[in-house]
CSV table of C-alpha atoms (C1' of nucleotides) in Angstrom, one decimal:
chain,number,residue,atom,x,y,z
A,1,MET,CA,-43.3,18.1,-30.6
A,2,THR,CA,-40.0,19.7,-31.0
A,3,ALA,CA,-37.5,21.2,-29.0
A,4,GLU,CA,-37.1,24.1,-30.7
A,5,ALA,CA,-41.5,24.0,-30.6
A,6,ARG,CA,-41.6,23.4,-27.3
A,7,ASP,CA,-38.9,26.2,-26.3
A,8,ARG,CA,-41.4,29.2,-29.0
A,9,TYR,CA,-44.2,28.0,-26.3
A,10,HIS,CA,-42.5,28.6,-23.4
A,11,HIS,CA,-41.6,32.0,-24.4
A,12,GLY,CA,-45.5,32.5,-25.3
A,13,ASP,CA,-45.8,31.8,-28.4
A,14,LEU,CA,-48.2,29.7,-28.4
A,15,ARG,CA,-50.9,32.1,-28.0
A,16,ASN,CA,-50.2,33.7,-31.3
A,17,ALA,CA,-49.9,29.9,-32.6
A,18,LEU,CA,-53.6,29.4,-31.3
A,19,LEU,CA,-54.8,32.6,-33.5
A,20,GLU,CA,-53.4,31.9,-36.7
A,21,GLY,CA,-54.3,28.1,-35.9
A,22,ALA,CA,-57.9,29.4,-35.5
A,23,VAL,CA,-58.4,31.6,-38.7
A,24,GLN,CA,-57.0,28.7,-40.2
A,25,LEU,CA,-59.4,26.4,-38.5
A,26,LEU,CA,-62.3,29.1,-39.4
A,27,ALA,CA,-61.3,28.8,-43.2
A,28,GLU,CA,-62.1,26.1,-44.1
A,29,GLY,CA,-65.4,25.1,-42.4
A,30,GLY,CA,-66.6,28.0,-40.4
A,31,VAL,CA,-67.5,28.5,-36.8
A,32,GLU,CA,-69.1,25.2,-36.8
A,33,ALA,CA,-66.5,23.7,-37.3
A,34,PHE,CA,-64.3,25.4,-35.5
A,35,THR,CA,-63.7,23.7,-31.8
A,36,LEU,CA,-61.0,23.6,-28.8
A,37,ARG,CA,-59.5,20.4,-29.4
A,38,GLU,CA,-59.3,20.6,-33.2
A,39,LEU,CA,-57.1,23.6,-33.2
A,40,ALA,CA,-54.7,22.5,-29.9
A,41,ARG,CA,-54.2,19.3,-31.9
A,42,ARG,CA,-53.4,21.6,-35.2
A,43,VAL,CA,-51.0,23.8,-33.6
A,44,GLY,CA,-49.3,19.9,-31.1
A,45,VAL,CA,-50.1,20.9,-28.2
A,46,ASN,CA,-53.0,19.1,-25.5
A,47,HIS,CA,-55.6,20.8,-25.8
A,48,ARG,CA,-56.1,21.6,-21.9
A,49,ALA,CA,-52.9,24.5,-22.4
A,50,ALA,CA,-55.1,26.9,-24.6
A,51,TYR,CA,-56.7,27.2,-21.2
A,52,ARG,CA,-53.0,29.6,-20.4
A,53,HIS,CA,-53.8,31.9,-22.2
A,54,PHE,CA,-58.0,32.4,-23.7
A,55,GLU,CA,-60.0,31.8,-20.8
A,56,ASP,CA,-62.5,29.4,-22.5
A,57,LYS,CA,-63.5,28.8,-26.1
A,58,ARG,CA,-65.5,32.3,-26.6
A,59,ALA,CA,-62.1,34.1,-25.7
A,60,ILE,CA,-60.6,32.6,-29.0
A,61,LEU,CA,-63.1,34.0,-31.5
A,62,ALA,CA,-63.6,37.1,-29.9
A,63,ALA,CA,-59.6,37.7,-29.9
A,64,VAL,CA,-60.4,36.6,-34.1
A,65,ALA,CA,-62.5,39.5,-34.3
A,66,ALA,CA,-60.7,42.0,-32.8
A,67,ASP,CA,-57.5,41.4,-34.6
A,68,GLY,CA,-60.3,41.4,-37.4
A,69,TYR,CA,-61.4,45.0,-36.6
A,70,ARG,CA,-58.1,46.5,-36.2
A,71,ALA,CA,-56.8,45.1,-39.6
A,72,LEU,CA,-60.1,46.5,-41.4
A,73,ALA,CA,-59.8,50.3,-39.8
A,74,ALA,CA,-56.1,50.2,-41.3
A,75,LYS,CA,-57.2,49.3,-44.3
A,76,MET,CA,-60.3,51.4,-44.6
A,77,ARG,CA,-57.4,54.6,-43.7
A,78,ALA,CA,-55.2,53.4,-46.0
A,79,ALA,CA,-58.1,53.7,-48.6
A,80,VAL,CA,-58.8,57.4,-47.8
A,81,GLU,CA,-55.3,58.7,-47.4
A,82,ALA,CA,-54.1,57.4,-51.0
A,83,SER,CA,-57.8,59.3,-52.0
A,84,GLU,CA,-57.5,62.8,-53.5
A,85,ARG,CA,-58.3,64.9,-51.3
A,86,ASP,CA,-61.2,66.9,-52.9
A,87,GLU,CA,-63.3,63.8,-54.3
A,88,GLN,CA,-65.1,63.0,-51.4
A,89,LEU,CA,-67.5,60.8,-53.5
A,90,GLU,CA,-64.3,58.6,-54.9
A,91,ARG,CA,-62.7,59.0,-51.1
A,92,LEU,CA,-66.1,57.4,-49.3
A,93,LEU,CA,-66.2,54.7,-52.7
A,94,SER,CA,-62.7,53.9,-51.7
A,95,MET,CA,-63.2,52.7,-48.4
A,96,GLY,CA,-66.0,51.1,-49.6
A,97,ARG,CA,-64.0,49.2,-51.8
A,98,ALA,CA,-61.8,48.5,-49.0
A,99,TYR,CA,-64.4,47.5,-46.7
A,100,ILE,CA,-66.1,44.7,-48.6
A,101,GLU,CA,-62.5,43.4,-49.9
A,102,PHE,CA,-61.2,42.9,-46.8
A,103,GLY,CA,-64.9,40.9,-45.6
A,104,VAL,CA,-64.6,38.6,-49.1
A,105,ASP,CA,-60.6,38.5,-48.7
A,106,GLU,CA,-60.4,37.7,-44.7
A,107,ARG,CA,-64.0,35.3,-45.2
A,108,ALA,CA,-62.8,32.9,-41.5
A,109,ARG,CA,-61.8,36.5,-39.8
A,110,TYR,CA,-65.3,38.9,-41.3
A,111,GLU,CA,-67.6,36.1,-40.5
A,112,VAL,CA,-66.4,36.2,-36.6
A,113,MET,CA,-66.8,39.3,-36.6
A,114,PHE,CA,-69.9,39.5,-37.7
A,115,GLY,CA,-71.4,36.5,-37.0
A,116,PRO,CA,-71.7,34.6,-33.0
A,117,ARG,CA,-73.2,36.4,-30.4
A,118,LEU,CA,-69.8,37.4,-28.8
A,119,ASN,CA,-70.9,40.8,-27.5
A,120,GLU,CA,-74.0,39.6,-26.0
A,121,ASP,CA,-72.7,40.2,-22.3
A,122,GLY,CA,-70.6,43.4,-21.5
A,123,ARG,CA,-67.5,41.1,-21.9
A,124,PHE,CA,-64.7,41.3,-24.4
A,125,PRO,CA,-63.7,45.2,-23.6
A,126,ASP,CA,-61.2,45.0,-26.0
A,127,LEU,CA,-63.2,43.4,-28.8
A,128,GLU,CA,-65.6,47.1,-28.2
A,129,ALA,CA,-62.6,49.0,-28.7
A,130,ALA,CA,-61.4,47.3,-31.7
A,131,ILE,CA,-64.9,48.0,-33.1
A,132,SER,CA,-65.0,51.1,-32.2
A,133,GLU,CA,-61.5,52.2,-33.5
A,134,SER,CA,-63.4,51.1,-37.4
A,135,VAL,CA,-66.2,53.3,-36.4
A,136,ARG,CA,-64.3,56.1,-35.7
A,137,VAL,CA,-62.5,55.6,-39.3
A,138,LEU,CA,-65.5,56.3,-41.2
A,139,SER,CA,-67.3,58.8,-39.1
A,140,ALA,CA,-64.3,60.7,-39.7
A,141,GLU,CA,-64.6,60.9,-43.5
A,142,LEU,CA,-68.2,62.1,-43.3
A,143,ARG,CA,-66.6,64.6,-40.8
A,144,ARG,CA,-64.7,66.0,-43.5
A,145,VAL,CA,-67.9,65.9,-46.2
A,146,ALA,CA,-70.4,67.7,-44.1
A,147,PRO,CA,-67.9,69.4,-41.1
A,148,ASP,CA,-71.1,71.8,-39.5
A,149,VAL,CA,-73.4,68.7,-39.4
A,150,PRO,CA,-75.0,67.4,-35.7
A,151,LYS,CA,-73.6,64.4,-34.7
A,152,GLU,CA,-75.9,62.3,-34.5
A,153,LYS,CA,-76.4,63.2,-38.5
A,154,ILE,CA,-72.8,61.6,-39.3
A,155,ARG,CA,-73.5,58.7,-36.7
A,156,ASP,CA,-76.9,57.9,-39.1
A,157,SER,CA,-75.4,58.6,-42.3
A,158,GLY,CA,-72.2,56.3,-40.8
A,159,ILE,CA,-75.1,53.6,-40.5
A,160,ALA,CA,-76.2,53.6,-43.5
A,161,PHE,CA,-73.1,53.6,-45.5
A,162,LEU,CA,-72.1,50.6,-42.9
A,163,SER,CA,-75.6,48.6,-43.4
A,164,ALA,CA,-74.9,48.6,-47.1
A,165,ALA,CA,-71.0,47.7,-47.4
A,166,HIS,CA,-71.8,45.2,-44.6
A,167,GLY,CA,-75.1,44.0,-46.5
A,168,PHE,CA,-72.6,43.3,-50.1
A,169,VAL,CA,-70.0,41.0,-48.5
A,170,THR,CA,-72.8,39.3,-46.2
A,171,LEU,CA,-74.7,38.8,-49.9
A,172,ARG,CA,-71.0,38.0,-51.5
A,173,LEU,CA,-70.1,35.7,-48.7
A,174,THR,CA,-73.9,33.9,-49.1
A,175,ARG,CA,-73.5,33.2,-52.8
A,176,ARG,CA,-76.1,35.1,-53.1
A,177,VAL,CA,-74.0,37.7,-55.6
A,178,ARG,CA,-72.5,35.6,-58.2
A,179,ALA,CA,-73.1,35.7,-61.5
A,180,ARG,CA,-69.3,36.2,-63.5
A,181,ARG,CA,-70.3,40.4,-64.1
A,182,GLU,CA,-70.2,40.2,-60.3
A,183,LEU,CA,-67.8,38.8,-59.3
A,184,LEU,CA,-65.5,41.5,-60.5
A,185,PRO,CA,-63.8,43.8,-58.2
A,186,SER,CA,-65.4,46.5,-60.1
A,187,TYR,CA,-68.6,45.6,-59.0
A,188,ALA,CA,-68.8,47.1,-55.9
A,189,THR,CA,-68.3,49.8,-57.2
A,190,THR,CA,-71.2,50.0,-59.0
A,191,VAL,CA,-73.2,48.4,-56.8
A,192,LEU,CA,-72.1,51.3,-54.1
A,193,ARG,CA,-71.9,54.5,-56.0
A,194,PRO,CA,-76.1,55.3,-56.1
A,195,VAL,CA,-75.5,54.3,-52.4
A,196,VAL,CA,-72.9,56.7,-51.6
A,197,ARG,CA,-74.2,59.7,-54.1
A,198,GLY,CA,-77.5,59.6,-51.4
A,199,ILE,CA,-75.5,59.3,-48.3
A,200,ILE,CA,-73.3,62.4,-49.5
A,201,ASP,CA,-76.6,63.8,-51.4
A,202,ASP,CA,-78.4,64.2,-47.6
A,203,LEU,CA,-75.2,65.3,-45.9
A,204,ALA,CA,-74.7,68.6,-48.7
A,205,ALA,CA,-79.0,69.2,-48.3
A,206,THR,CA,-78.4,69.0,-44.3
A,207,ALA,CA,-76.1,71.1,-44.2
B,1,MET,CA,-95.7,11.1,-23.7
B,2,THR,CA,-99.6,11.7,-23.4
B,3,ALA,CA,-101.5,9.5,-25.7
B,4,GLU,CA,-102.8,12.3,-27.0
B,5,ALA,CA,-99.6,13.7,-27.7
B,6,ARG,CA,-98.6,10.3,-29.7
B,7,ASP,CA,-101.6,10.6,-31.7
B,8,ARG,CA,-100.7,13.8,-33.1
B,9,TYR,CA,-97.1,13.0,-33.9
B,10,HIS,CA,-98.3,9.8,-35.5
B,11,HIS,CA,-100.6,11.8,-37.8
B,12,GLY,CA,-97.3,13.4,-38.8
B,13,ASP,CA,-97.5,16.3,-36.3
B,14,LEU,CA,-94.4,16.1,-35.3
B,15,ARG,CA,-92.4,18.0,-38.5
B,16,ASN,CA,-94.4,21.0,-37.9
B,17,ALA,CA,-93.4,20.1,-33.5
B,18,LEU,CA,-90.2,20.3,-34.4
B,19,LEU,CA,-89.9,23.0,-36.3
B,20,GLU,CA,-91.6,25.5,-33.8
B,21,GLY,CA,-89.4,24.0,-30.7
B,22,ALA,CA,-86.6,24.1,-33.1
B,23,VAL,CA,-87.3,28.4,-33.8
B,24,GLN,CA,-87.9,28.9,-30.2
B,25,LEU,CA,-84.5,27.2,-28.9
B,26,LEU,CA,-82.7,29.1,-32.1
B,27,ALA,CA,-84.4,32.3,-30.3
B,28,GLU,CA,-82.8,31.5,-26.8
B,29,GLY,CA,-79.4,31.3,-28.0
B,30,GLY,CA,-78.6,31.5,-31.2
B,31,VAL,CA,-77.2,28.4,-33.7
B,32,GLU,CA,-74.5,27.7,-30.8
B,33,ALA,CA,-77.1,26.4,-28.3
B,34,PHE,CA,-79.1,24.7,-31.0
B,35,THR,CA,-79.0,20.7,-30.5
B,36,LEU,CA,-81.3,17.5,-31.6
B,37,ARG,CA,-81.2,16.3,-28.1
B,38,GLU,CA,-82.5,19.4,-26.5
B,39,LEU,CA,-85.3,20.1,-29.7
B,40,ALA,CA,-86.2,16.5,-29.0
B,41,ARG,CA,-86.2,16.9,-25.4
B,42,ARG,CA,-88.7,19.7,-25.6
B,43,VAL,CA,-91.0,18.0,-27.8
B,44,GLY,CA,-91.3,15.3,-25.6
B,45,VAL,CA,-89.2,12.2,-28.7
B,46,ASN,CA,-86.3,10.5,-28.4
B,47,HIS,CA,-83.8,12.2,-30.2
B,48,ARG,CA,-83.6,9.6,-32.8
B,49,ALA,CA,-87.4,10.3,-33.9
B,50,ALA,CA,-85.9,13.6,-36.2
B,51,TYR,CA,-84.3,11.5,-38.5
B,52,ARG,CA,-87.8,10.8,-39.3
B,53,HIS,CA,-88.7,13.7,-41.0
B,54,PHE,CA,-85.1,15.3,-41.6
B,55,GLU,CA,-82.0,13.9,-43.0
B,56,ASP,CA,-79.8,15.5,-40.2
B,57,LYS,CA,-79.6,18.5,-38.3
B,58,ARG,CA,-78.3,20.8,-41.0
B,59,ALA,CA,-82.1,19.8,-42.8
B,60,ILE,CA,-84.1,21.4,-39.4
B,61,LEU,CA,-82.1,24.7,-40.5
B,62,ALA,CA,-82.6,24.4,-44.3
B,63,ALA,CA,-86.5,24.4,-43.1
B,64,VAL,CA,-86.2,27.2,-40.9
B,65,ALA,CA,-84.6,29.2,-43.2
B,66,ALA,CA,-86.9,28.1,-46.1
B,67,ASP,CA,-89.8,29.0,-43.8
B,68,GLY,CA,-88.2,32.0,-43.2
B,69,TYR,CA,-87.8,33.2,-46.5
B,70,ARG,CA,-91.3,32.9,-47.5
B,71,ALA,CA,-92.4,34.9,-44.1
B,72,LEU,CA,-90.4,37.3,-45.5
B,73,ALA,CA,-91.4,38.2,-48.7
B,74,ALA,CA,-95.3,37.8,-47.9
B,75,LYS,CA,-94.0,41.0,-45.2
B,76,MET,CA,-92.6,42.9,-47.9
B,77,ARG,CA,-96.0,41.9,-50.9
B,78,ALA,CA,-98.1,43.3,-48.1
B,79,ALA,CA,-96.3,46.0,-47.7
B,80,VAL,CA,-96.0,47.7,-50.9
B,81,GLU,CA,-99.4,47.1,-51.2
B,82,ALA,CA,-100.2,48.8,-48.6
B,83,SER,CA,-98.7,51.9,-50.6
B,84,GLU,CA,-99.8,54.5,-52.5
B,85,ARG,CA,-99.5,53.2,-56.6
B,86,ASP,CA,-97.8,56.4,-57.6
B,87,GLU,CA,-95.4,57.0,-54.7
B,88,GLN,CA,-92.5,55.0,-55.8
B,89,LEU,CA,-90.0,56.1,-53.2
B,90,GLU,CA,-92.9,55.7,-50.1
B,91,ARG,CA,-93.3,52.1,-51.6
B,92,LEU,CA,-89.6,51.5,-51.4
B,93,LEU,CA,-89.2,52.8,-48.0
B,94,SER,CA,-92.5,50.4,-46.5
B,95,MET,CA,-91.2,47.1,-48.1
B,96,GLY,CA,-87.5,48.3,-46.6
B,97,ARG,CA,-89.8,48.7,-43.4
B,98,ALA,CA,-90.8,45.2,-43.5
B,99,TYR,CA,-88.1,43.7,-44.1
B,100,ILE,CA,-86.1,45.1,-41.1
B,101,GLU,CA,-88.9,44.9,-38.5
B,102,PHE,CA,-89.0,40.9,-39.9
B,103,GLY,CA,-85.3,40.2,-38.7
B,104,VAL,CA,-86.1,42.7,-35.9
B,105,ASP,CA,-89.0,40.8,-34.9
B,106,GLU,CA,-88.2,37.4,-35.9
B,107,ARG,CA,-85.0,37.4,-35.4
B,108,ALA,CA,-83.9,33.7,-34.7
B,109,ARG,CA,-85.2,32.7,-37.7
B,110,TYR,CA,-83.4,35.5,-39.7
B,111,GLU,CA,-79.8,35.0,-38.2
B,112,VAL,CA,-80.7,31.0,-39.8
B,113,MET,CA,-81.4,32.5,-42.8
B,114,PHE,CA,-78.1,34.2,-42.9
B,115,GLY,CA,-75.7,32.6,-40.4
B,116,PRO,CA,-74.8,29.2,-41.1
B,117,ARG,CA,-73.6,28.3,-44.4
B,118,LEU,CA,-76.1,26.0,-45.3
B,119,ASN,CA,-76.3,26.6,-49.3
B,120,GLU,CA,-73.0,25.7,-49.9
B,121,ASP,CA,-73.5,23.1,-51.7
B,122,GLY,CA,-76.2,22.2,-54.2
B,123,ARG,CA,-78.3,20.9,-51.5
B,124,PHE,CA,-81.9,21.9,-50.0
B,125,PRO,CA,-83.7,23.3,-53.5
B,126,ASP,CA,-86.6,24.6,-51.3
B,127,LEU,CA,-84.5,27.2,-49.2
B,128,GLU,CA,-83.1,28.0,-53.1
B,129,ALA,CA,-86.3,28.5,-54.4
B,130,ALA,CA,-87.9,30.3,-51.1
B,131,ILE,CA,-84.6,33.1,-51.1
B,132,SER,CA,-85.7,33.6,-55.0
B,133,GLU,CA,-89.3,33.6,-53.5
B,134,SER,CA,-88.3,37.0,-51.9
B,135,VAL,CA,-86.4,38.5,-54.5
B,136,ARG,CA,-88.9,38.8,-57.1
B,137,VAL,CA,-90.9,40.2,-54.9
B,138,LEU,CA,-87.9,43.4,-54.7
B,139,SER,CA,-87.2,42.9,-58.4
B,140,ALA,CA,-91.2,43.2,-59.6
B,141,GLU,CA,-90.7,46.7,-57.5
B,142,LEU,CA,-87.9,48.2,-58.7
B,143,ARG,CA,-88.9,47.2,-62.7
B,144,ARG,CA,-92.6,49.5,-61.9
B,145,VAL,CA,-89.6,52.6,-60.9
B,146,ALA,CA,-87.9,52.0,-64.6
B,147,PRO,CA,-89.9,49.7,-66.6
B,148,ASP,CA,-87.2,49.9,-69.8
B,149,VAL,CA,-84.0,49.6,-68.3
B,150,PRO,CA,-81.7,46.6,-69.2
B,151,LYS,CA,-82.3,43.5,-66.3
B,152,GLU,CA,-78.9,43.7,-65.2
B,153,LYS,CA,-79.9,47.1,-63.8
B,154,ILE,CA,-82.7,46.1,-61.8
B,155,ARG,CA,-80.6,43.2,-60.3
B,156,ASP,CA,-77.6,45.5,-59.5
B,157,SER,CA,-80.4,48.1,-58.1
B,158,GLY,CA,-81.7,45.0,-55.6
B,159,ILE,CA,-78.4,44.2,-54.9
B,160,ALA,CA,-77.9,47.6,-53.1
B,161,PHE,CA,-81.1,48.2,-51.3
B,162,LEU,CA,-81.0,44.6,-50.2
B,163,SER,CA,-77.1,45.3,-48.6
B,164,ALA,CA,-79.3,48.6,-47.1
B,165,ALA,CA,-81.8,46.2,-45.7
B,166,HIS,CA,-79.7,43.3,-44.5
B,167,GLY,CA,-77.2,45.6,-43.1
B,168,PHE,CA,-79.2,47.8,-40.9
B,169,VAL,CA,-80.4,44.7,-39.6
B,170,THR,CA,-77.6,43.0,-38.8
B,171,LEU,CA,-76.3,46.3,-37.3
B,172,ARG,CA,-79.1,46.3,-35.1
B,173,LEU,CA,-78.7,42.4,-33.8
B,174,THR,CA,-75.7,42.6,-33.1
B,175,ARG,CA,-76.1,45.8,-31.2
B,176,ARG,CA,-74.2,48.1,-33.3
B,177,VAL,CA,-77.0,50.6,-33.2
B,178,ARG,CA,-78.8,51.2,-29.8
B,179,ALA,CA,-78.8,54.4,-28.7
B,180,ARG,CA,-82.7,55.6,-28.0
B,181,ARG,CA,-83.9,56.9,-31.2
B,182,GLU,CA,-81.5,53.9,-33.1
B,183,LEU,CA,-83.8,51.5,-31.5
B,184,LEU,CA,-87.8,53.8,-32.6
B,185,PRO,CA,-89.5,51.9,-35.3
B,186,SER,CA,-88.9,55.1,-37.4
B,187,TYR,CA,-85.1,55.3,-37.5
B,188,ALA,CA,-85.2,52.1,-40.0
B,189,THR,CA,-86.4,54.5,-42.6
B,190,THR,CA,-83.9,57.4,-41.5
B,191,VAL,CA,-81.2,55.8,-42.6
B,192,LEU,CA,-82.8,54.1,-45.4
B,193,ARG,CA,-84.3,56.9,-47.4
B,194,PRO,CA,-81.0,58.7,-48.6
B,195,VAL,CA,-79.8,55.4,-49.7
B,196,VAL,CA,-83.6,54.7,-51.5
B,197,ARG,CA,-83.8,57.5,-52.9
B,198,GLY,CA,-79.6,57.7,-54.2
B,199,ILE,CA,-81.1,53.7,-56.0
B,200,ILE,CA,-83.9,55.9,-57.2
B,201,ASP,CA,-81.7,58.8,-58.8
B,202,ASP,CA,-80.0,56.6,-59.8
B,203,LEU,CA,-82.1,54.6,-61.8
B,204,ALA,CA,-83.4,57.0,-63.2
B,205,ALA,CA,-80.4,58.7,-64.7
B,206,THR,CA,-80.3,55.2,-67.1
B,207,ALA,CA,-83.8,55.3,-68.3
C,1,DA,C1',-44.8,29.2,-14.7
C,2,DC,C1',-46.3,26.1,-18.1
C,3,DC,C1',-48.7,22.1,-20.0
C,4,DT,C1',-50.5,17.1,-19.1
C,5,DG,C1',-54.3,13.5,-18.7
C,6,DA,C1',-58.3,11.3,-16.5
C,7,DA,C1',-63.0,12.6,-15.8
C,8,DC,C1',-67.4,14.1,-16.8
C,9,DA,C1',-71.7,15.5,-18.9
C,10,DC,C1',-73.1,16.6,-23.2
C,11,DC,C1',-72.8,16.2,-28.5
C,12,DG,C1',-74.6,14.3,-33.9
C,13,DT,C1',-75.1,9.9,-36.2
C,14,DT,C1',-75.0,4.9,-37.1
C,15,DC,C1',-76.9,0.5,-35.8
C,16,DA,C1',-80.4,-3.2,-34.4
C,17,DA,C1',-84.1,-3.7,-32.6
C,18,DG,C1',-89.4,-2.9,-30.9
C,19,DT,C1',-94.4,-2.0,-32.0
D,1,DA,C1',-94.4,2.8,-40.7
D,2,DC,C1',-93.1,5.4,-36.5
D,3,DC,C1',-89.9,5.6,-32.9
D,4,DT,C1',-86.3,3.6,-29.2
D,5,DG,C1',-82.3,2.6,-27.0
D,6,DA,C1',-77.8,1.4,-27.0
D,7,DA,C1',-73.5,3.0,-28.6
D,8,DC,C1',-69.6,5.3,-31.4
D,9,DA,C1',-66.6,9.2,-31.7
D,10,DC,C1',-66.4,13.2,-31.0
D,11,DC,C1',-67.2,18.1,-28.2
D,12,DG,C1',-66.1,22.7,-24.1
D,13,DT,C1',-64.4,21.8,-19.2
D,14,DT,C1',-63.3,20.8,-14.8
D,15,DC,C1',-59.9,18.6,-11.5
D,16,DA,C1',-55.9,16.9,-9.4
D,17,DA,C1',-51.7,16.2,-10.7
D,18,DG,C1',-46.8,16.8,-12.9
D,19,DT,C1',-42.1,18.9,-14.5
DNA sequence: ACCTGAACACCGTTCAAGT
DNA sequence: ACCTGAACACCGTTCAAGT
C-alpha cells in the first residue's frame, strides 16, 4: 500500500473505497461472487479492516442497496420533472423508462436491491428509508393523476406500476427479453404503455 | 444410514432425495444458506455422493428451477382450463392469480427460478425448455384474445403480463406488500385487473 | 483510532481409493 | 456402479495484538 493510499483510509475514505469496490465486484459475478476477502484484496487492505466500517458482510450489501434506492429515486424524480406538466400518461411512462433504464444500466446494484433477503429482520433502517423515498416519488405522481381518490387506491396503483417496471427489468436481466427489437430503449415504452394506460383509466374510473 | 435407506439410493432415489432436501434447505434460508455439504448431511450421505447425480452445485439449483417451471406451467394451465370459455379478462386474471399463488406458496423454488444467474452460459437446456413451456401456456391464452394479431404483438403482451405477475410476487416476497388487505388472496386480482384490462384493450385496438 | 495476523469452523471441488 | 475420505484453496467471523 502506498503512503498516499494509507492516508486516505486513515481519513475515512475506506468506507467509500469499499462501497465502490463492492459494486464493481458485484457487477462481475453477482452476489455469489461477492466476498469480503476479495473485496479487501482489491481495495488493498487486510480483510479485517472492513469490520471497522461495516458490522458484517450483509451490512455492506445493505449500504450498496440503500445507495441504489437513493439513486433510483433521484432518477425517477428527474424524469417526471423533465416531462410536460399535463401529459399524465407520458409523465408516468417517462418515470417507468427511467426505472427500467436504472435497472438495466446499474445491474449490480439493482440485483442487490432485490436479491438477497436483507430486510428480513428489522436491521438496516437506512435501507428502509431509502426504499420509502423511492416509493414516495411514485405516489406523488399518481396523486396528480387522481387527486381525490383514497390513499389505498394510490397505493394499489403504485404497486401495479412497480410490479410491471420491476418485472420488466427482471425479464431483461435474466435474458428472457433478448430479441433485437426487445433490447431497444423504446421497447420498454411499448410494453409499459398498455399497462400504464390501464392504471390511469382505473384511477379515473374511481375518481 | 439404515440398510433400507442405502438400498433406496442404490436404486437411483438419491437424486430425488437431494432435490427434495434442496427445496427444504432453500425454504429455510434462501440460496445463501444452500450448501452442498449441509444438503448431503440431511439426506444422510457423504457430500461427494451428490456428484454422482449432479455435475456441481449450480446443476442442483438448475434442476430445482426446471421442476419449478414445469409445476408453474401446470398450475397456470389448470387455472385457465377451469375458467369460463368466453370470459377473457377473467381467464387471464385467473392465470395471473395462479402465477402469483405459486410464487408465494413455493417461495423457495420461485427464488431459485429467478435468483442466481443460472442460464448465463448455454448450460442447462432442460431449464430453458421448462421456461419455454410456461411461456407457451401464456401465449396460447393471449392468442385466444386476439387471433389475428402479429406474433410480435402476442409476445409483447406476454412480456407485459409476466412483468406484472413476476413483479407482484417479488414485492410480496421482499415484504414491500404487507398491509393486512394486501396479503389477502383477492388483492392480487385488485392489482392485476387494471393491468390486464390495459393489455386486452391494447390487443383489441391492434386487431 | 485504525489496521493486522493467526485461528476456527465452515465451503465447493479434485484425487485416489474402497466395496 | 456407487459411495467414501483426505486434501486443497477458499470463505466469514472472532480474538488478541500491533502502531
